[in-house]
Amino acid sequence: MTSTEPVDRFLDQNGARFVDELKEFLRIPSVSADPAHKPDIERAADFVRRQLEQAGVKAQIFKTAGHPIVFGQTEQTANGVTALVYGHYDVQPPDPLDEWKSPPFEPTLRDGYIYARGATDDKGQLFTHIKAIEAWNKTVGKLPVNVKFLIEGEEEVGSQNLDVFLQQHKDQAKCDVAVISDTSQYAPGTPAITYGLRGILCCEVVLQGPNRDLHSGIFGGAVANPCNMLARLVAKLHDDKQRVQIPGFYDDVLPLKPEERREFAQLKFDEAAFISDLGVPALCGEEGFTTIERRWARPTCDINGMFGGYTGPGPKTIVPARATAKITYRLVPNQQPEKLLAAMQKFLVTNCPPGVRLEFKPQHSCTGIVMDATSPYMRAARQAIAAAFGAQPVMIREGGSIPVVTTFRDLLGVDTLLLGWGLNSDNLHSPNERFTLADFHRGTRASAHLWNELAQQH
């Protein structure tokens, strides 16, 4: 095993410079959802390319139908392990601006954190891997493994062009394992490796009533009110035990293993503090499962929004012409979006109240995924994280979705190491996004050690 001592010394000696360079990255308002920021998106892609080259990685920018993709690779050896690092340089819009304590694109150090949009999601976490590579190349002269980088600018808007790129450049992207740092630690001082993700299925339902809004005094009681009917319809999606009522919904659910339930139960989780933080009087969810199990490993159905009729100030006495519900389902491994989409549409059509017409609009989806938590690559990651954070990582699942993880498995045939350096409390997608400087440096060190540990698994 190659000694990491010179690499660790380089990280210590250059930590302040890394923070300064991260600040430069965070100053670029690379908001992918806003066409006005297209020049900033291109600046961010070029910044990533230049940073990779400074780290000793051959990199180039590929144009797509949307935002650019940066691809790079270290000097390749024929027999070594090859890891593919994925990340994204685009960020969420910073709104609402008046809730930021410091400007979102002027990174500010405060109380041990760096505050800026993208600090954790995903510029700060991505940057740790680039700096780890630089440390190896500028001390040892080469890495003990092959590393490739795939950095996109559309993650926050659906990654429309990523799959197309991977199809076209499948041979270039070929690897043994993928690495993503776009998740979180379990808690402060408790690093984690995420080995499972829920999938997602999105749709929109529109109930159309009369051909125009009607005076409720003249027509009320004579025609179906789409808002009333929509409330009746969505109420049928769950029973009193919070189980989804779509026929066949649970047929393919991959059940939790007894050992997983035991490991989840051993995690420190303060339910009272969780309730207090959320400001709710009590928790609610599928009967028979713990809060952690419901959030990580059970399927769900949620109404994300309902709207129709008049929503302005004061009354407006109408029977609205239409009402809409936006619905998402979080899926667990083995549930198939296409199968559930058909079952969901049939359920809604069958239960649609009389007097309204239903329009069903399917949207994006991806499957859930669970990876082998005992693989050699997972073992390497555990050792690297323990060396950097001074604590053994816990193995967790996440309730959200990262579609590219499924793409890597389906297209490249590889699993992904989901190594999060940030925390769920870092205000991702919210005002005052932040990243602790200590975790930024620990994440960089963990990345540097990972390449050495992976080399031993070959």
XYZ file of C-alpha atoms in Angstrom:
458
model
C 0.000 0.000 0.000
C 1.367 3.402 -0.967
C 1.922 5.696 2.026
C -0.527 8.583 2.269
C 1.750 10.635 4.539
C 2.950 13.061 1.832
C -0.606 13.390 0.575
C -1.891 14.177 4.062
C 0.862 16.773 4.588
C -0.035 18.451 1.292
C -3.683 18.626 2.350
C -2.722 20.223 5.657
C -0.387 22.744 4.036
C -2.825 23.755 1.304
C -6.137 23.693 3.153
C -6.462 27.484 3.279
C -5.817 27.730 -0.471
C -8.466 25.095 -1.145
C -11.009 27.214 0.741
C -10.044 30.306 -1.262
C -10.488 28.391 -4.518
C -13.810 27.011 -3.331
C -14.923 30.591 -2.653
C -14.081 31.455 -6.259
C -16.216 28.536 -7.414
C -19.121 29.537 -5.168
C -19.095 33.123 -6.478
C -20.266 31.874 -9.879
C -24.114 32.028 -9.898
C -24.529 28.872 -11.975
C -28.318 28.597 -11.627
C -29.321 26.052 -14.256
C -33.048 26.799 -14.056
C -32.644 30.434 -15.135
C -31.739 31.070 -18.812
C -30.293 34.445 -17.785
C -27.469 32.547 -16.034
C -26.337 30.647 -19.126
C -23.026 32.624 -19.263
C -22.468 31.775 -15.585
C -23.121 28.095 -16.291
C -20.424 28.172 -18.969
C -18.048 29.987 -16.591
C -18.632 27.330 -13.955
C -17.943 24.517 -16.429
C -14.710 26.195 -17.472
C -13.737 26.698 -13.833
C -14.169 22.960 -13.206
C -12.114 22.143 -16.300
C -9.282 24.442 -15.190
C -9.326 23.040 -11.657
C -9.107 19.490 -12.977
C -6.171 20.402 -15.171
C -4.479 22.139 -12.248
C -4.930 18.872 -10.337
C -3.193 16.939 -13.107
C -6.331 15.594 -14.782
C -6.807 15.752 -18.548
C -10.184 17.440 -18.973
C -12.430 18.724 -21.714
C -15.836 20.343 -22.038
C -18.542 18.626 -24.076
C -21.405 20.681 -25.436
C -24.902 19.213 -25.088
C -28.362 20.327 -26.136
C -28.476 22.013 -22.732
C -25.622 22.830 -20.381
C -22.018 21.615 -20.827
C -20.593 18.431 -19.321
C -17.001 18.353 -18.092
C -15.214 15.024 -18.502
C -11.717 14.299 -17.249
C -9.442 11.411 -16.424
C -6.137 10.792 -14.723
C -3.316 8.982 -16.459
C -4.757 5.507 -17.000
C -3.064 2.206 -16.206
C -4.325 -0.984 -17.806
C -4.761 -3.147 -14.720
C -5.826 -0.690 -12.044
C -9.218 -0.120 -10.453
C -11.124 2.651 -12.245
C -13.442 4.955 -10.318
C -15.826 7.458 -11.915
C -16.521 10.578 -9.831
C -19.862 12.207 -10.629
C -20.902 15.662 -9.475
C -22.679 18.802 -10.627
C -21.643 22.433 -10.820
C -25.154 23.859 -11.196
C -27.087 25.160 -8.202
C -30.627 25.907 -7.105
C -32.030 29.450 -7.401
C -31.186 31.435 -4.244
C -34.697 32.767 -3.574
C -36.009 34.063 -1.231
C -33.114 36.506 -1.129
C -34.331 38.441 1.910
C -33.847 35.374 4.117
C -30.105 35.145 3.485
C -27.889 36.572 6.240
C -25.130 37.148 3.671
C -25.359 37.311 -0.138
C -25.847 33.819 -1.634
C -23.041 34.213 -4.166
C -20.586 35.981 -1.879
C -19.220 33.099 0.204
C -18.893 34.096 3.831
C -17.069 32.359 6.681
C -19.067 32.389 9.907
C -18.871 30.183 13.020
C -16.816 27.510 11.288
C -19.070 27.323 8.225
C -18.797 28.617 4.706
C -22.149 30.088 3.643
C -23.145 30.277 -0.035
C -25.502 28.710 -2.548
C -23.849 25.451 -3.623
C -21.632 25.201 -0.521
C -22.796 21.636 0.129
C -24.988 20.925 -2.909
C -22.803 20.158 -4.711
C -19.837 22.435 -5.341
C -18.201 22.013 -1.947
C -18.544 18.239 -1.880
C -17.461 17.855 -5.496
C -14.423 20.069 -4.875
C -13.083 17.678 -2.218
C -12.428 15.021 -4.862
C -10.637 17.417 -7.196
C -8.346 18.608 -4.397
C -7.662 15.024 -3.274
C -6.488 14.176 -6.782
C -4.279 17.257 -6.823
C -2.662 16.166 -3.567
C -1.722 12.772 -5.025
C -0.402 14.137 -8.311
C 1.679 16.889 -6.699
C 3.277 14.650 -4.074
C 3.433 11.004 -5.147
C 3.240 11.921 -8.839
C 0.415 9.572 -9.753
C -2.622 7.872 -8.251
C -2.813 4.231 -7.168
C -6.050 3.885 -9.179
C -7.567 5.334 -12.332
C -10.023 8.157 -11.703
C -12.460 9.707 -14.171
C -14.648 12.754 -13.632
C -18.142 13.343 -15.017
C -19.400 16.770 -13.945
C -22.705 18.085 -15.306
C -24.628 21.340 -15.176
C -28.238 20.120 -15.246
C -28.681 18.073 -12.071
C -30.968 20.657 -10.501
C -33.243 20.679 -13.573
C -33.530 16.951 -14.260
C -30.269 15.984 -16.037
C -32.039 15.870 -19.384
C -28.835 15.433 -21.391
C -26.776 13.235 -19.076
C -28.153 9.878 -20.264
C -27.643 10.938 -23.886
C -24.018 11.806 -23.135
C -23.411 8.511 -21.346
C -24.929 6.549 -24.233
C -22.639 8.346 -26.679
C -19.526 8.074 -24.462
C -20.126 4.746 -22.764
C -16.606 3.477 -23.451
C -15.010 6.639 -22.054
C -17.095 6.375 -18.901
C -16.353 2.677 -18.340
C -15.350 2.034 -14.726
C -15.423 -0.436 -11.854
C -17.249 1.755 -9.367
C -18.812 5.215 -9.302
C -18.344 7.765 -6.517
C -20.809 10.526 -5.654
C -20.669 13.006 -2.786
C -24.118 14.587 -2.951
C -25.643 13.008 0.151
C -25.095 13.671 3.871
C -23.595 12.294 7.039
C -26.084 10.706 9.418
C -25.460 13.336 12.104
C -22.663 15.654 13.290
C -19.712 13.440 14.137
C -21.391 10.382 12.600
C -20.222 9.897 9.006
C -22.269 7.644 6.768
C -22.263 5.634 3.574
C -25.615 5.544 1.780
C -26.320 2.134 0.245
C -29.946 2.584 -0.776
C -32.156 5.221 -2.388
C -35.860 5.476 -3.039
C -37.066 6.038 -6.568
C -39.764 8.446 -7.670
C -42.878 8.582 -9.831
C -44.516 11.937 -10.572
C -47.837 12.829 -12.106
C -50.444 15.567 -12.304
C -54.208 15.100 -12.167
C -56.657 17.693 -13.488
C -60.392 17.540 -12.883
C -62.373 19.601 -15.386
C -65.880 20.665 -14.480
C -67.892 23.375 -16.235
C -66.411 25.162 -19.235
C -65.941 28.335 -17.180
C -66.003 29.533 -13.564
C -69.617 29.844 -12.402
C -71.437 32.025 -9.866
C -71.837 29.777 -6.808
C -75.144 31.363 -5.875
C -76.700 30.731 -9.278
C -75.094 27.370 -10.103
C -73.926 25.983 -6.747
C -75.618 22.666 -5.970
C -76.447 22.049 -9.618
C -72.966 21.129 -10.966
C -70.008 19.231 -9.522
C -67.376 21.445 -7.939
C -63.949 20.231 -9.197
C -62.215 21.305 -5.961
C -64.697 19.343 -3.851
C -64.407 16.341 -6.150
C -60.598 16.465 -6.119
C -60.571 16.444 -2.319
C -62.794 13.356 -2.363
C -60.578 11.639 -4.950
C -57.197 12.170 -3.296
C -58.645 11.194 0.095
C -59.108 7.691 -1.324
C -55.365 7.245 -1.949
C -54.715 6.219 1.694
C -56.559 4.221 4.335
C -56.650 5.050 8.043
C -53.349 3.203 8.563
C -51.668 5.376 5.906
C -51.320 2.531 3.455
C -51.614 3.415 -0.223
C -54.814 1.997 -1.701
C -53.772 1.558 -5.325
C -54.205 -2.170 -6.117
C -50.848 -3.948 -6.397
C -48.896 -1.007 -4.960
C -47.017 -3.156 -2.429
C -46.756 -6.345 -4.512
C -43.121 -5.871 -5.566
C -41.787 -4.016 -2.535
C -38.393 -5.311 -1.411
C -38.895 -5.907 2.318
C -36.380 -4.754 4.871
C -34.074 -7.502 6.096
C -34.192 -8.231 9.851
C -30.558 -7.157 10.193
C -31.327 -3.846 8.473
C -34.143 -3.153 10.915
C -31.812 -3.958 13.824
C -29.098 -1.631 12.465
C -31.593 1.184 11.891
C -32.920 0.723 15.438
C -29.385 1.102 16.830
C -28.907 4.508 15.193
C -29.272 7.440 17.553
C -32.581 9.065 16.713
C -34.419 11.486 18.991
C -38.040 11.365 17.860
C -39.126 14.130 20.242
C -36.418 16.440 18.888
C -37.429 15.506 15.340
C -41.042 16.473 16.095
C -39.953 19.719 17.740
C -37.678 20.689 14.858
C -40.495 20.163 12.336
C -43.031 22.035 14.454
C -45.697 19.328 14.164
C -47.875 17.971 16.993
C -47.189 14.332 16.082
C -45.721 12.101 13.397
C -47.808 10.265 10.824
C -46.981 7.362 8.544
C -47.522 3.765 7.542
C -48.474 1.675 10.534
C -45.997 -0.995 11.652
C -42.784 0.816 10.751
C -40.460 3.193 12.566
C -39.880 6.764 11.453
C -36.479 5.908 9.984
C -37.888 2.902 8.116
C -40.723 4.991 6.674
C -38.333 7.711 5.512
C -35.705 5.451 3.982
C -37.172 2.142 2.916
C -40.960 2.260 2.573
C -42.923 3.536 -0.453
C -45.070 6.651 -0.110
C -47.696 8.722 -1.876
C -47.746 12.479 -1.310
C -49.881 15.301 -2.647
C -47.306 17.992 -3.414
C -49.852 20.647 -4.246
C -53.568 21.188 -4.851
C -54.985 24.246 -6.527
C -58.043 25.481 -8.329
C -60.479 28.334 -8.358
C -59.812 31.598 -6.587
C -56.876 31.875 -4.132
C -56.488 35.647 -3.840
C -57.421 37.884 -0.880
C -61.020 38.034 0.242
C -63.940 35.932 -1.011
C -64.906 35.162 -4.570
C -68.095 33.127 -4.765
C -67.522 30.726 -7.641
C -67.740 27.105 -8.640
C -64.306 26.756 -10.290
C -63.932 25.268 -13.734
C -61.048 22.972 -12.809
C -58.804 21.735 -10.009
C -55.324 20.196 -10.094
C -53.269 17.924 -7.845
C -49.558 17.247 -8.203
C -48.677 13.806 -6.841
C -45.396 12.010 -6.243
C -44.730 8.462 -5.171
C -41.449 7.479 -3.530
C -40.628 3.972 -4.664
C -38.426 1.319 -3.090
C -36.362 -1.341 -4.890
C -38.260 -3.765 -7.133
C -41.226 -1.429 -7.643
C -41.535 -0.631 -11.336
C -42.632 2.900 -12.306
C -44.278 1.802 -15.563
C -46.398 -0.832 -13.829
C -47.438 1.533 -11.040
C -48.174 4.354 -13.461
C -50.798 2.230 -15.193
C -52.259 1.065 -11.861
C -52.389 4.626 -10.557
C -54.151 5.963 -13.644
C -56.692 3.128 -13.510
C -57.356 3.778 -9.810
C -57.902 7.498 -10.341
C -60.140 7.024 -13.370
C -62.183 4.324 -11.610
C -62.662 6.488 -8.511
C -63.243 9.776 -10.326
C -66.487 11.317 -8.979
C -69.312 11.948 -11.428
C -69.776 15.358 -12.983
C -66.075 16.010 -13.794
C -63.632 14.777 -16.433
C -60.174 13.537 -15.418
C -56.960 14.323 -17.272
C -53.906 12.301 -16.191
C -50.434 13.699 -16.926
C -47.493 11.342 -16.236
C -44.124 12.957 -15.529
C -40.602 11.767 -14.727
C -39.714 8.643 -12.766
C -36.842 6.425 -11.681
C -36.543 3.164 -9.765
C -35.301 2.701 -6.231
C -31.964 1.022 -5.707
C -30.125 -0.852 -2.983
C -26.451 -1.799 -3.197
C -24.330 -4.479 -1.569
C -23.207 -2.906 1.706
C -20.532 -5.595 2.118
C -18.744 -5.217 -1.236
C -14.967 -4.640 -1.381
C -15.600 -1.083 -2.589
C -17.830 -0.386 0.405
C -15.126 -1.828 2.659
C -12.561 0.514 1.096
C -14.866 3.489 1.638
C -15.432 2.600 5.284
C -11.703 2.448 5.925
C -11.050 5.753 4.141
C -13.800 7.576 6.016
C -12.724 6.182 9.382
C -9.170 7.400 8.745
C -10.334 10.925 7.865
C -13.252 11.453 10.262
C -11.917 9.484 13.235
C -15.149 7.475 13.434
C -16.554 4.431 11.689
C -19.294 5.367 9.211
C -22.789 3.990 9.676
C -24.616 2.381 6.770
C -27.826 4.201 5.897
C -30.436 4.606 3.204
C -31.825 7.901 1.905
C -35.427 8.711 1.164
C -34.665 10.842 -1.877
C -33.710 9.898 -5.414
C -30.468 10.231 -7.388
C -31.437 8.939 -10.858
C -27.859 8.803 -12.134
C -27.142 5.979 -9.651
C -29.680 3.833 -11.486
C -28.224 4.942 -14.828
C -24.731 3.865 -13.749
C -26.033 0.431 -12.786
C -28.174 -0.042 -15.904
C -25.771 1.413 -18.476
C -22.307 0.848 -17.001
C -23.092 -2.144 -14.818
C -21.551 -0.637 -11.683
C -22.647 0.316 -8.188
C -22.045 3.702 -6.618
C -20.349 4.771 -3.410
C -22.567 7.523 -1.987
C -20.229 9.345 0.355
C -21.765 12.467 1.875
C -19.559 14.934 3.731
C -22.272 17.482 4.512
C -25.232 17.420 6.886
C -28.992 17.484 6.395
C -28.960 20.667 8.478
C -26.809 22.475 5.885
C -29.904 24.146 4.363
C -29.698 22.453 0.975
C -32.047 24.211 -1.484
C -32.819 26.791 1.231
C -31.512 30.208 2.231
C -28.228 30.214 4.170
C -26.861 27.019 2.636
C -23.607 26.123 4.361
C -20.801 23.584 4.752
C -18.567 23.197 7.797
C -14.948 23.856 6.957
C -13.958 20.922 9.171
C -16.098 18.546 7.103
C -14.823 20.058 3.860
C -11.266 19.207 4.934
C -12.234 15.804 6.350
C -14.075 14.982 3.143
C -11.015 15.892 1.090
C -8.851 13.639 3.254
C -11.379 10.790 3.012
C -11.335 11.109 -0.770
C -7.529 11.013 -0.816
C -7.487 7.867 1.328
C -10.243 6.267 -0.761
C -8.032 5.988 -3.838
C -5.410 4.136 -1.827
C -7.945 1.805 -0.225
C -9.610 1.036 -3.558
C -6.239 -0.010 -4.995
C -6.061 -2.762 -2.395
C -9.380 -4.243 -3.482
C -8.213 -5.088 -7.011
